[in-house]
Amino acid sequence: MKVKDLILRPSKVSQRDKQLLLAHLLRVKAPDLYLKMEDEVPLQLLEKYERSIKKLEEGYPLQYLIGEWDFYGRTFKVAEGVLIPRPETELLVEKTLELLDSRRDYTGLEIGVGSGCIAITLLLERERLFMYGTDINPKALELTRINAENYSVSKRLKLLQGKDFEPVKGLRFDFVVSNPPYIPEGLWKTLPEGVKLEGKDALIGGKKGWEFYERFAQQVGDFLKENGFFVLEIGHDQGQIVQELLKDYSPKIFKDYSGQDRVVIGWKF
């Protein structure tokens, strides 16, 4: 069977996901798949493709199936139980980079590193930056370690296990970034099964959803240097409450490309 036949075959799986899956199996970049439309797919790969399509139709995330996903123009390893990188989180990286002078030395902290895509991207974009990264999930820390090694930034990234600021007591940073869990507990049952595989700790922020920001507001002042700043991702409907919680830090809300509240920035003056 040819590549084009597999892509055109009817399925509940989107054309895009079928193409990404096939490109992964054939070990080519997705745009190059169009050069292989007339190629015959080897039987072994065909069987693997069929099994994978069945899993996708059952709701299993493509990202976990292929074991990697792109973020800010780079590919990161991903694994079940760890948050999947999302395009809207790239805004957090963009806003952070705008505040980091490439000619200066900085020490930053990421709370909840997940796959490491945020911290590692910042390190790759700012060569004079050193990052600390914390997470309560040992699997996330191991995944971040692997991604950091793949991009040769391990020497500028120190990983610590623990909640929020606990692992970095006594330290102060030029900035803090985080994409914390911010979904209210009551919505857990309504999430797609594939999304739930990312892990409750990575998604659910508590009964209200904004408990992280409450804790953060009480603690961040002790961990920021003078004129330091923070950049946090927030839920699409949390701009007003987060702005109120962080009012001591002159917070500013930024919307994503869909017009939804997505990032808050604050400063310690």
PDB file of C-alpha atoms in Angstrom:
ATOM      1  CA  MET A   1       0.000   0.000   0.000  1.00  0.00           C
ATOM      2  CA  LYS A   2       1.246   3.466  -0.900  1.00  0.00           C
ATOM      3  CA  VAL A   3       1.730   6.431   1.431  1.00  0.00           C
ATOM      4  CA  LYS A   4      -1.028   8.408  -0.311  1.00  0.00           C
ATOM      5  CA  ASP A   5      -3.490   5.511   0.171  1.00  0.00           C
ATOM      6  CA  LEU A   6      -2.960   5.519   3.924  1.00  0.00           C
ATOM      7  CA  ILE A   7      -3.391   9.269   4.177  1.00  0.00           C
ATOM      8  CA  LEU A   8      -6.565   9.298   2.076  1.00  0.00           C
ATOM      9  CA  ARG A   9      -8.147   6.286   3.787  1.00  0.00           C
ATOM     10  CA  PRO A  10     -11.209   7.416   5.834  1.00  0.00           C
ATOM     11  CA  SER A  11     -10.661   7.532   9.606  1.00  0.00           C
ATOM     12  CA  LYS A  12     -11.754   9.411  12.714  1.00  0.00           C
ATOM     13  CA  VAL A  13      -8.134  10.564  12.925  1.00  0.00           C
ATOM     14  CA  SER A  14      -7.449  13.943  11.299  1.00  0.00           C
ATOM     15  CA  GLN A  15      -5.425  14.188   8.079  1.00  0.00           C
ATOM     16  CA  ARG A  16      -2.797  16.182   9.947  1.00  0.00           C
ATOM     17  CA  ASP A  17      -2.344  13.531  12.630  1.00  0.00           C
ATOM     18  CA  LYS A  18      -2.171  10.748  10.032  1.00  0.00           C
ATOM     19  CA  GLN A  19       0.533  12.665   8.192  1.00  0.00           C
ATOM     20  CA  LEU A  20       2.517  13.329  11.370  1.00  0.00           C
ATOM     21  CA  LEU A  21       2.264   9.665  12.369  1.00  0.00           C
ATOM     22  CA  LEU A  22       3.381   8.438   8.941  1.00  0.00           C
ATOM     23  CA  ALA A  23       6.226  10.937   8.813  1.00  0.00           C
ATOM     24  CA  HIS A  24       7.395   9.702  12.221  1.00  0.00           C
ATOM     25  CA  LEU A  25       7.227   6.040  11.179  1.00  0.00           C
ATOM     26  CA  LEU A  26       9.041   6.726   7.897  1.00  0.00           C
ATOM     27  CA  ARG A  27      11.588   8.915   9.739  1.00  0.00           C
ATOM     28  CA  VAL A  28      11.082  11.953   7.547  1.00  0.00           C
ATOM     29  CA  LYS A  29       9.942  15.492   8.298  1.00  0.00           C
ATOM     30  CA  ALA A  30       6.217  16.033   7.748  1.00  0.00           C
ATOM     31  CA  PRO A  31       6.665  18.444   4.774  1.00  0.00           C
ATOM     32  CA  ASP A  32       8.863  15.826   3.041  1.00  0.00           C
ATOM     33  CA  LEU A  33       6.054  13.275   3.166  1.00  0.00           C
ATOM     34  CA  TYR A  34       4.646  14.747  -0.035  1.00  0.00           C
ATOM     35  CA  LEU A  35       7.769  13.547  -1.858  1.00  0.00           C
ATOM     36  CA  LYS A  36       6.961   9.981  -0.834  1.00  0.00           C
ATOM     37  CA  MET A  37       3.276   9.782  -1.789  1.00  0.00           C
ATOM     38  CA  GLU A  38       3.909   7.059  -4.387  1.00  0.00           C
ATOM     39  CA  ASP A  39       6.248   5.009  -2.148  1.00  0.00           C
ATOM     40  CA  GLU A  40       5.109   1.595  -0.972  1.00  0.00           C
ATOM     41  CA  VAL A  41       4.908   1.308   2.833  1.00  0.00           C
ATOM     42  CA  PRO A  42       6.825  -1.765   4.132  1.00  0.00           C
ATOM     43  CA  LEU A  43       4.574  -4.422   5.695  1.00  0.00           C
ATOM     44  CA  GLN A  44       6.136  -4.051   9.153  1.00  0.00           C
ATOM     45  CA  LEU A  45       5.524  -0.290   9.142  1.00  0.00           C
ATOM     46  CA  LEU A  46       2.030  -0.801   7.760  1.00  0.00           C
ATOM     47  CA  GLU A  47       1.123  -3.042  10.706  1.00  0.00           C
ATOM     48  CA  LYS A  48       2.549  -0.529  13.164  1.00  0.00           C
ATOM     49  CA  TYR A  49       0.620   2.268  11.449  1.00  0.00           C
ATOM     50  CA  GLU A  50      -2.632   0.291  11.713  1.00  0.00           C
ATOM     51  CA  ARG A  51      -2.107  -0.333  15.447  1.00  0.00           C
ATOM     52  CA  SER A  52      -1.264   3.315  16.019  1.00  0.00           C
ATOM     53  CA  ILE A  53      -4.330   4.565  14.129  1.00  0.00           C
ATOM     54  CA  LYS A  54      -6.524   2.341  16.299  1.00  0.00           C
ATOM     55  CA  LYS A  55      -5.027   3.871  19.466  1.00  0.00           C
ATOM     56  CA  LEU A  56      -5.533   7.380  18.102  1.00  0.00           C
ATOM     57  CA  GLU A  57      -9.162   6.602  17.291  1.00  0.00           C
ATOM     58  CA  GLU A  58      -9.584   5.524  20.910  1.00  0.00           C
ATOM     59  CA  GLY A  59      -8.349   8.961  22.040  1.00  0.00           C
ATOM     60  CA  TYR A  60      -4.715   8.250  22.860  1.00  0.00           C
ATOM     61  CA  PRO A  61      -2.596  11.400  22.316  1.00  0.00           C
ATOM     62  CA  LEU A  62      -0.469  11.433  19.161  1.00  0.00           C
ATOM     63  CA  GLN A  63       2.274  13.185  21.133  1.00  0.00           C
ATOM     64  CA  TYR A  64       2.698  10.210  23.465  1.00  0.00           C
ATOM     65  CA  LEU A  65       2.393   7.761  20.603  1.00  0.00           C
ATOM     66  CA  ILE A  66       5.322   9.230  18.690  1.00  0.00           C
ATOM     67  CA  GLY A  67       7.162  10.213  21.883  1.00  0.00           C
ATOM     68  CA  GLU A  68       7.969  13.784  20.886  1.00  0.00           C
ATOM     69  CA  TRP A  69       6.398  17.138  20.068  1.00  0.00           C
ATOM     70  CA  ASP A  70       7.483  20.503  18.744  1.00  0.00           C
ATOM     71  CA  PHE A  71       7.689  23.653  20.825  1.00  0.00           C
ATOM     72  CA  TYR A  72       9.085  27.025  19.729  1.00  0.00           C
ATOM     73  CA  GLY A  73      10.590  25.463  16.597  1.00  0.00           C
ATOM     74  CA  ARG A  74      12.344  22.596  18.395  1.00  0.00           C
ATOM     75  CA  THR A  75      11.425  18.974  19.080  1.00  0.00           C
ATOM     76  CA  PHE A  76      11.182  17.699  22.666  1.00  0.00           C
ATOM     77  CA  LYS A  77      10.769  14.205  24.032  1.00  0.00           C
ATOM     78  CA  VAL A  78       7.408  13.702  25.759  1.00  0.00           C
ATOM     79  CA  ALA A  79       6.014  10.868  27.847  1.00  0.00           C
ATOM     80  CA  GLU A  80       2.751   9.815  29.438  1.00  0.00           C
ATOM     81  CA  GLY A  81       2.248  11.421  32.845  1.00  0.00           C
ATOM     82  CA  VAL A  82       3.993  14.662  31.871  1.00  0.00           C
ATOM     83  CA  LEU A  83       2.328  17.781  30.427  1.00  0.00           C
ATOM     84  CA  ILE A  84       2.384  17.969  26.623  1.00  0.00           C
ATOM     85  CA  PRO A  85       3.875  21.229  25.239  1.00  0.00           C
ATOM     86  CA  ARG A  86       1.176  23.473  23.739  1.00  0.00           C
ATOM     87  CA  PRO A  87       1.413  26.323  21.214  1.00  0.00           C
ATOM     88  CA  GLU A  88      -0.232  28.865  23.544  1.00  0.00           C
ATOM     89  CA  THR A  89       2.609  28.372  26.056  1.00  0.00           C
ATOM     90  CA  GLU A  90       5.022  29.788  23.473  1.00  0.00           C
ATOM     91  CA  LEU A  91       3.622  33.220  24.413  1.00  0.00           C
ATOM     92  CA  LEU A  92       5.109  32.761  27.900  1.00  0.00           C
ATOM     93  CA  VAL A  93       8.521  32.147  26.320  1.00  0.00           C
ATOM     94  CA  GLU A  94       8.171  35.116  23.946  1.00  0.00           C
ATOM     95  CA  LYS A  95       7.280  37.500  26.771  1.00  0.00           C
ATOM     96  CA  THR A  96      10.132  36.235  28.946  1.00  0.00           C
ATOM     97  CA  LEU A  97      12.681  36.629  26.153  1.00  0.00           C
ATOM     98  CA  GLU A  98      11.527  40.202  25.576  1.00  0.00           C
ATOM     99  CA  LEU A  99      12.637  40.990  29.128  1.00  0.00           C
ATOM    100  CA  LEU A 100      16.013  39.229  28.936  1.00  0.00           C
ATOM    101  CA  ASP A 101      18.911  41.224  27.489  1.00  0.00           C
ATOM    102  CA  SER A 102      21.123  38.786  25.531  1.00  0.00           C
ATOM    103  CA  ARG A 103      24.224  40.691  26.749  1.00  0.00           C
ATOM    104  CA  ARG A 104      23.492  40.172  30.460  1.00  0.00           C
ATOM    105  CA  ASP A 105      23.888  37.289  32.900  1.00  0.00           C
ATOM    106  CA  TYR A 106      20.692  36.013  34.538  1.00  0.00           C
ATOM    107  CA  THR A 107      19.657  33.298  36.954  1.00  0.00           C
ATOM    108  CA  GLY A 108      16.080  32.110  36.500  1.00  0.00           C
ATOM    109  CA  LEU A 109      13.720  29.584  38.052  1.00  0.00           C
ATOM    110  CA  GLU A 110      10.997  27.511  36.455  1.00  0.00           C
ATOM    111  CA  ILE A 111       8.423  25.979  38.797  1.00  0.00           C
ATOM    112  CA  GLY A 112       6.985  22.773  37.352  1.00  0.00           C
ATOM    113  CA  VAL A 113       9.360  22.021  34.477  1.00  0.00           C
ATOM    114  CA  GLY A 114       7.329  19.188  32.907  1.00  0.00           C
ATOM    115  CA  SER A 115       9.161  18.181  29.717  1.00  0.00           C
ATOM    116  CA  GLY A 116      11.588  21.079  30.179  1.00  0.00           C
ATOM    117  CA  CYS A 117      10.500  22.828  26.982  1.00  0.00           C
ATOM    118  CA  ILE A 118      10.219  26.286  28.608  1.00  0.00           C
ATOM    119  CA  ALA A 119      13.495  26.302  30.561  1.00  0.00           C
ATOM    120  CA  ILE A 120      15.471  24.659  27.760  1.00  0.00           C
ATOM    121  CA  THR A 121      14.111  27.037  25.128  1.00  0.00           C
ATOM    122  CA  LEU A 122      15.091  30.015  27.292  1.00  0.00           C
ATOM    123  CA  LEU A 123      18.586  28.571  27.770  1.00  0.00           C
ATOM    124  CA  LEU A 124      18.998  28.049  24.033  1.00  0.00           C
ATOM    125  CA  GLU A 125      17.827  31.566  23.244  1.00  0.00           C
ATOM    126  CA  ARG A 126      19.948  33.258  25.959  1.00  0.00           C
ATOM    127  CA  GLU A 127      23.469  31.849  26.214  1.00  0.00           C
ATOM    128  CA  ARG A 128      24.325  33.782  29.397  1.00  0.00           C
ATOM    129  CA  LEU A 129      21.357  32.391  31.327  1.00  0.00           C
ATOM    130  CA  PHE A 130      21.485  29.804  34.129  1.00  0.00           C
ATOM    131  CA  MET A 131      18.218  28.095  35.140  1.00  0.00           C
ATOM    132  CA  TYR A 132      16.917  26.188  38.136  1.00  0.00           C
ATOM    133  CA  GLY A 133      13.938  23.906  37.553  1.00  0.00           C
ATOM    134  CA  THR A 134      11.642  22.260  40.086  1.00  0.00           C
ATOM    135  CA  ASP A 135       8.892  19.663  39.803  1.00  0.00           C
ATOM    136  CA  ILE A 136       7.073  17.332  42.176  1.00  0.00           C
ATOM    137  CA  ASN A 137       7.081  14.603  39.520  1.00  0.00           C
ATOM    138  CA  PRO A 138      10.351  12.618  39.247  1.00  0.00           C
ATOM    139  CA  LYS A 139       9.315  11.440  35.765  1.00  0.00           C
ATOM    140  CA  ALA A 140       9.119  15.062  34.609  1.00  0.00           C
ATOM    141  CA  LEU A 141      12.571  15.810  36.010  1.00  0.00           C
ATOM    142  CA  GLU A 142      14.039  12.799  34.210  1.00  0.00           C
ATOM    143  CA  LEU A 143      12.374  13.818  30.942  1.00  0.00           C
ATOM    144  CA  THR A 144      13.717  17.358  31.325  1.00  0.00           C
ATOM    145  CA  ARG A 145      17.183  15.955  31.991  1.00  0.00           C
ATOM    146  CA  ILE A 146      17.032  13.933  28.750  1.00  0.00           C
ATOM    147  CA  ASN A 147      15.826  16.930  26.725  1.00  0.00           C
ATOM    148  CA  ALA A 148      18.493  19.154  28.277  1.00  0.00           C
ATOM    149  CA  GLU A 149      21.194  16.650  27.312  1.00  0.00           C
ATOM    150  CA  ASN A 150      19.814  16.437  23.778  1.00  0.00           C
ATOM    151  CA  TYR A 151      20.194  20.210  23.438  1.00  0.00           C
ATOM    152  CA  SER A 152      23.518  20.410  25.330  1.00  0.00           C
ATOM    153  CA  VAL A 153      22.328  22.786  28.052  1.00  0.00           C
ATOM    154  CA  SER A 154      22.635  20.432  31.050  1.00  0.00           C
ATOM    155  CA  LYS A 155      25.507  22.431  32.552  1.00  0.00           C
ATOM    156  CA  ARG A 156      23.275  25.518  32.776  1.00  0.00           C
ATOM    157  CA  LEU A 157      20.240  23.763  34.283  1.00  0.00           C
ATOM    158  CA  LYS A 158      19.937  22.532  37.874  1.00  0.00           C
ATOM    159  CA  LEU A 159      16.927  20.291  38.531  1.00  0.00           C
ATOM    160  CA  LEU A 160      15.374  19.800  41.983  1.00  0.00           C
ATOM    161  CA  GLN A 161      12.378  17.783  43.156  1.00  0.00           C
ATOM    162  CA  GLY A 162       9.752  19.472  45.289  1.00  0.00           C
ATOM    163  CA  LYS A 163       6.702  21.729  45.350  1.00  0.00           C
ATOM    164  CA  ASP A 164       6.731  25.399  44.342  1.00  0.00           C
ATOM    165  CA  PHE A 165       9.672  27.225  45.964  1.00  0.00           C
ATOM    166  CA  GLU A 166      10.487  24.545  48.579  1.00  0.00           C
ATOM    167  CA  PRO A 167      13.581  23.128  46.817  1.00  0.00           C
ATOM    168  CA  VAL A 168      15.200  26.582  46.362  1.00  0.00           C
ATOM    169  CA  LYS A 169      14.826  28.076  49.850  1.00  0.00           C
ATOM    170  CA  GLY A 170      17.360  30.797  50.495  1.00  0.00           C
ATOM    171  CA  LEU A 171      17.977  31.538  46.807  1.00  0.00           C
ATOM    172  CA  ARG A 172      16.978  34.631  44.844  1.00  0.00           C
ATOM    173  CA  PHE A 173      16.399  34.884  41.117  1.00  0.00           C
ATOM    174  CA  ASP A 174      16.303  37.504  38.401  1.00  0.00           C
ATOM    175  CA  PHE A 175      13.012  35.997  37.232  1.00  0.00           C
ATOM    176  CA  VAL A 176      10.588  33.130  37.792  1.00  0.00           C
ATOM    177  CA  VAL A 177       8.494  31.410  35.128  1.00  0.00           C
ATOM    178  CA  SER A 178       5.812  28.767  35.408  1.00  0.00           C
ATOM    179  CA  ASN A 179       2.992  27.069  33.536  1.00  0.00           C
ATOM    180  CA  PRO A 180       1.280  25.729  36.651  1.00  0.00           C
ATOM    181  CA  PRO A 181      -1.835  23.543  36.962  1.00  0.00           C
ATOM    182  CA  TYR A 182      -4.860  25.863  36.781  1.00  0.00           C
ATOM    183  CA  ILE A 183      -7.905  23.733  35.903  1.00  0.00           C
ATOM    184  CA  PRO A 184     -10.558  23.577  38.684  1.00  0.00           C
ATOM    185  CA  GLU A 185     -10.972  20.162  40.297  1.00  0.00           C
ATOM    186  CA  GLY A 186     -14.639  19.987  39.318  1.00  0.00           C
ATOM    187  CA  LEU A 187     -13.710  19.877  35.624  1.00  0.00           C
ATOM    188  CA  TRP A 188     -11.488  16.792  35.901  1.00  0.00           C
ATOM    189  CA  LYS A 189     -14.279  14.385  34.947  1.00  0.00           C
ATOM    190  CA  THR A 190     -15.129  16.442  31.856  1.00  0.00           C
ATOM    191  CA  LEU A 191     -11.604  16.284  30.398  1.00  0.00           C
ATOM    192  CA  PRO A 192     -10.952  13.922  27.471  1.00  0.00           C
ATOM    193  CA  GLU A 193      -9.339  10.644  28.543  1.00  0.00           C
ATOM    194  CA  GLY A 194      -6.281  11.457  26.462  1.00  0.00           C
ATOM    195  CA  VAL A 195      -5.779  14.740  28.311  1.00  0.00           C
ATOM    196  CA  LYS A 196      -6.110  12.994  31.680  1.00  0.00           C
ATOM    197  CA  LEU A 197      -3.042  10.925  30.781  1.00  0.00           C
ATOM    198  CA  GLU A 198      -0.954  14.062  31.310  1.00  0.00           C
ATOM    199  CA  GLY A 199      -1.567  13.647  35.032  1.00  0.00           C
ATOM    200  CA  LYS A 200      -3.872  15.233  37.578  1.00  0.00           C
ATOM    201  CA  ASP A 201      -1.009  17.023  39.348  1.00  0.00           C
ATOM    202  CA  ALA A 202       0.016  18.696  36.075  1.00  0.00           C
ATOM    203  CA  LEU A 203      -3.506  19.892  35.246  1.00  0.00           C
ATOM    204  CA  ILE A 204      -5.657  20.423  38.330  1.00  0.00           C
ATOM    205  CA  GLY A 205      -4.916  23.547  40.356  1.00  0.00           C
ATOM    206  CA  GLY A 206      -7.268  22.792  43.270  1.00  0.00           C
ATOM    207  CA  LYS A 207     -10.966  23.315  43.943  1.00  0.00           C
ATOM    208  CA  LYS A 208     -10.900  26.851  42.535  1.00  0.00           C
ATOM    209  CA  GLY A 209      -8.139  26.296  39.993  1.00  0.00           C
ATOM    210  CA  TRP A 210      -6.084  29.319  41.042  1.00  0.00           C
ATOM    211  CA  GLU A 211      -4.599  28.000  44.299  1.00  0.00           C
ATOM    212  CA  PHE A 212      -1.069  28.077  42.826  1.00  0.00           C
ATOM    213  CA  TYR A 213      -1.308  31.824  42.236  1.00  0.00           C
ATOM    214  CA  GLU A 214      -2.469  32.363  45.840  1.00  0.00           C
ATOM    215  CA  ARG A 215       0.606  30.537  47.166  1.00  0.00           C
ATOM    216  CA  PHE A 216       2.845  32.204  44.614  1.00  0.00           C
ATOM    217  CA  ALA A 217       1.691  35.709  45.589  1.00  0.00           C
ATOM    218  CA  GLN A 218       2.593  35.042  49.223  1.00  0.00           C
ATOM    219  CA  GLN A 219       6.051  33.609  48.481  1.00  0.00           C
ATOM    220  CA  VAL A 220       7.522  35.089  45.308  1.00  0.00           C
ATOM    221  CA  GLY A 221       8.735  38.301  46.974  1.00  0.00           C
ATOM    222  CA  ASP A 222      11.217  36.283  49.042  1.00  0.00           C
ATOM    223  CA  PHE A 223      12.715  34.664  45.943  1.00  0.00           C
ATOM    224  CA  LEU A 224      13.014  37.582  43.520  1.00  0.00           C
ATOM    225  CA  LYS A 225      15.923  39.996  43.410  1.00  0.00           C
ATOM    226  CA  GLU A 226      15.178  43.715  43.319  1.00  0.00           C
ATOM    227  CA  ASN A 227      13.735  44.616  39.903  1.00  0.00           C
ATOM    228  CA  GLY A 228      13.126  40.927  39.286  1.00  0.00           C
ATOM    229  CA  PHE A 229      10.042  39.727  37.424  1.00  0.00           C
ATOM    230  CA  PHE A 230       7.831  36.703  36.897  1.00  0.00           C
ATOM    231  CA  VAL A 231       5.963  35.353  33.871  1.00  0.00           C
ATOM    232  CA  LEU A 232       3.132  32.882  34.479  1.00  0.00           C
ATOM    233  CA  GLU A 233       0.652  31.129  32.242  1.00  0.00           C
ATOM    234  CA  ILE A 234      -2.972  31.442  33.434  1.00  0.00           C
ATOM    235  CA  GLY A 235      -6.362  30.001  32.555  1.00  0.00           C
ATOM    236  CA  HIS A 236      -8.365  31.801  29.864  1.00  0.00           C
ATOM    237  CA  ASP A 237     -10.893  33.054  32.437  1.00  0.00           C
ATOM    238  CA  GLN A 238      -8.500  33.788  35.319  1.00  0.00           C
ATOM    239  CA  GLY A 239      -7.055  37.163  34.293  1.00  0.00           C
ATOM    240  CA  GLN A 240      -9.086  39.251  36.720  1.00  0.00           C
ATOM    241  CA  ILE A 241      -8.627  37.033  39.785  1.00  0.00           C
ATOM    242  CA  VAL A 242      -4.895  36.535  39.131  1.00  0.00           C
ATOM    243  CA  GLN A 243      -4.426  40.275  38.664  1.00  0.00           C
ATOM    244  CA  GLU A 244      -6.046  40.858  42.043  1.00  0.00           C
ATOM    245  CA  LEU A 245      -3.982  38.144  43.764  1.00  0.00           C
ATOM    246  CA  LEU A 246      -0.731  39.594  42.395  1.00  0.00           C
ATOM    247  CA  LYS A 247      -1.648  43.283  42.767  1.00  0.00           C
ATOM    248  CA  ASP A 248       1.503  44.020  44.796  1.00  0.00           C
ATOM    249  CA  TYR A 249       3.615  43.303  41.691  1.00  0.00           C
ATOM    250  CA  SER A 250       2.038  45.666  39.139  1.00  0.00           C
ATOM    251  CA  PRO A 251       0.703  42.713  37.109  1.00  0.00           C
ATOM    252  CA  LYS A 252      -0.053  42.959  33.417  1.00  0.00           C
ATOM    253  CA  ILE A 253      -2.197  40.433  31.538  1.00  0.00           C
ATOM    254  CA  PHE A 254      -1.434  39.400  27.957  1.00  0.00           C
ATOM    255  CA  LYS A 255      -3.817  37.605  25.615  1.00  0.00           C
ATOM    256  CA  ASP A 256      -2.881  34.718  23.323  1.00  0.00           C
ATOM    257  CA  TYR A 257      -3.508  34.611  19.580  1.00  0.00           C
ATOM    258  CA  SER A 258      -7.078  33.463  20.201  1.00  0.00           C
ATOM    259  CA  GLY A 259      -7.802  36.601  22.243  1.00  0.00           C
ATOM    260  CA  GLN A 260      -7.869  34.672  25.549  1.00  0.00           C
ATOM    261  CA  ASP A 261      -6.099  35.741  28.755  1.00  0.00           C
ATOM    262  CA  ARG A 262      -2.955  33.598  28.797  1.00  0.00           C
ATOM    263  CA  VAL A 263       0.059  35.203  30.525  1.00  0.00           C
ATOM    264  CA  VAL A 264       0.610  37.475  33.522  1.00  0.00           C
ATOM    265  CA  ILE A 265       3.825  39.411  34.118  1.00  0.00           C
ATOM    266  CA  GLY A 266       4.715  41.095  37.409  1.00  0.00           C
ATOM    267  CA  TRP A 267       7.719  42.959  38.809  1.00  0.00           C
ATOM    268  CA  LYS A 268       9.350  43.393  42.214  1.00  0.00           C
ATOM    269  CA  PHE A 269      10.311  47.048  42.564  1.00  0.00           C
TER     270      PHE A 269
END
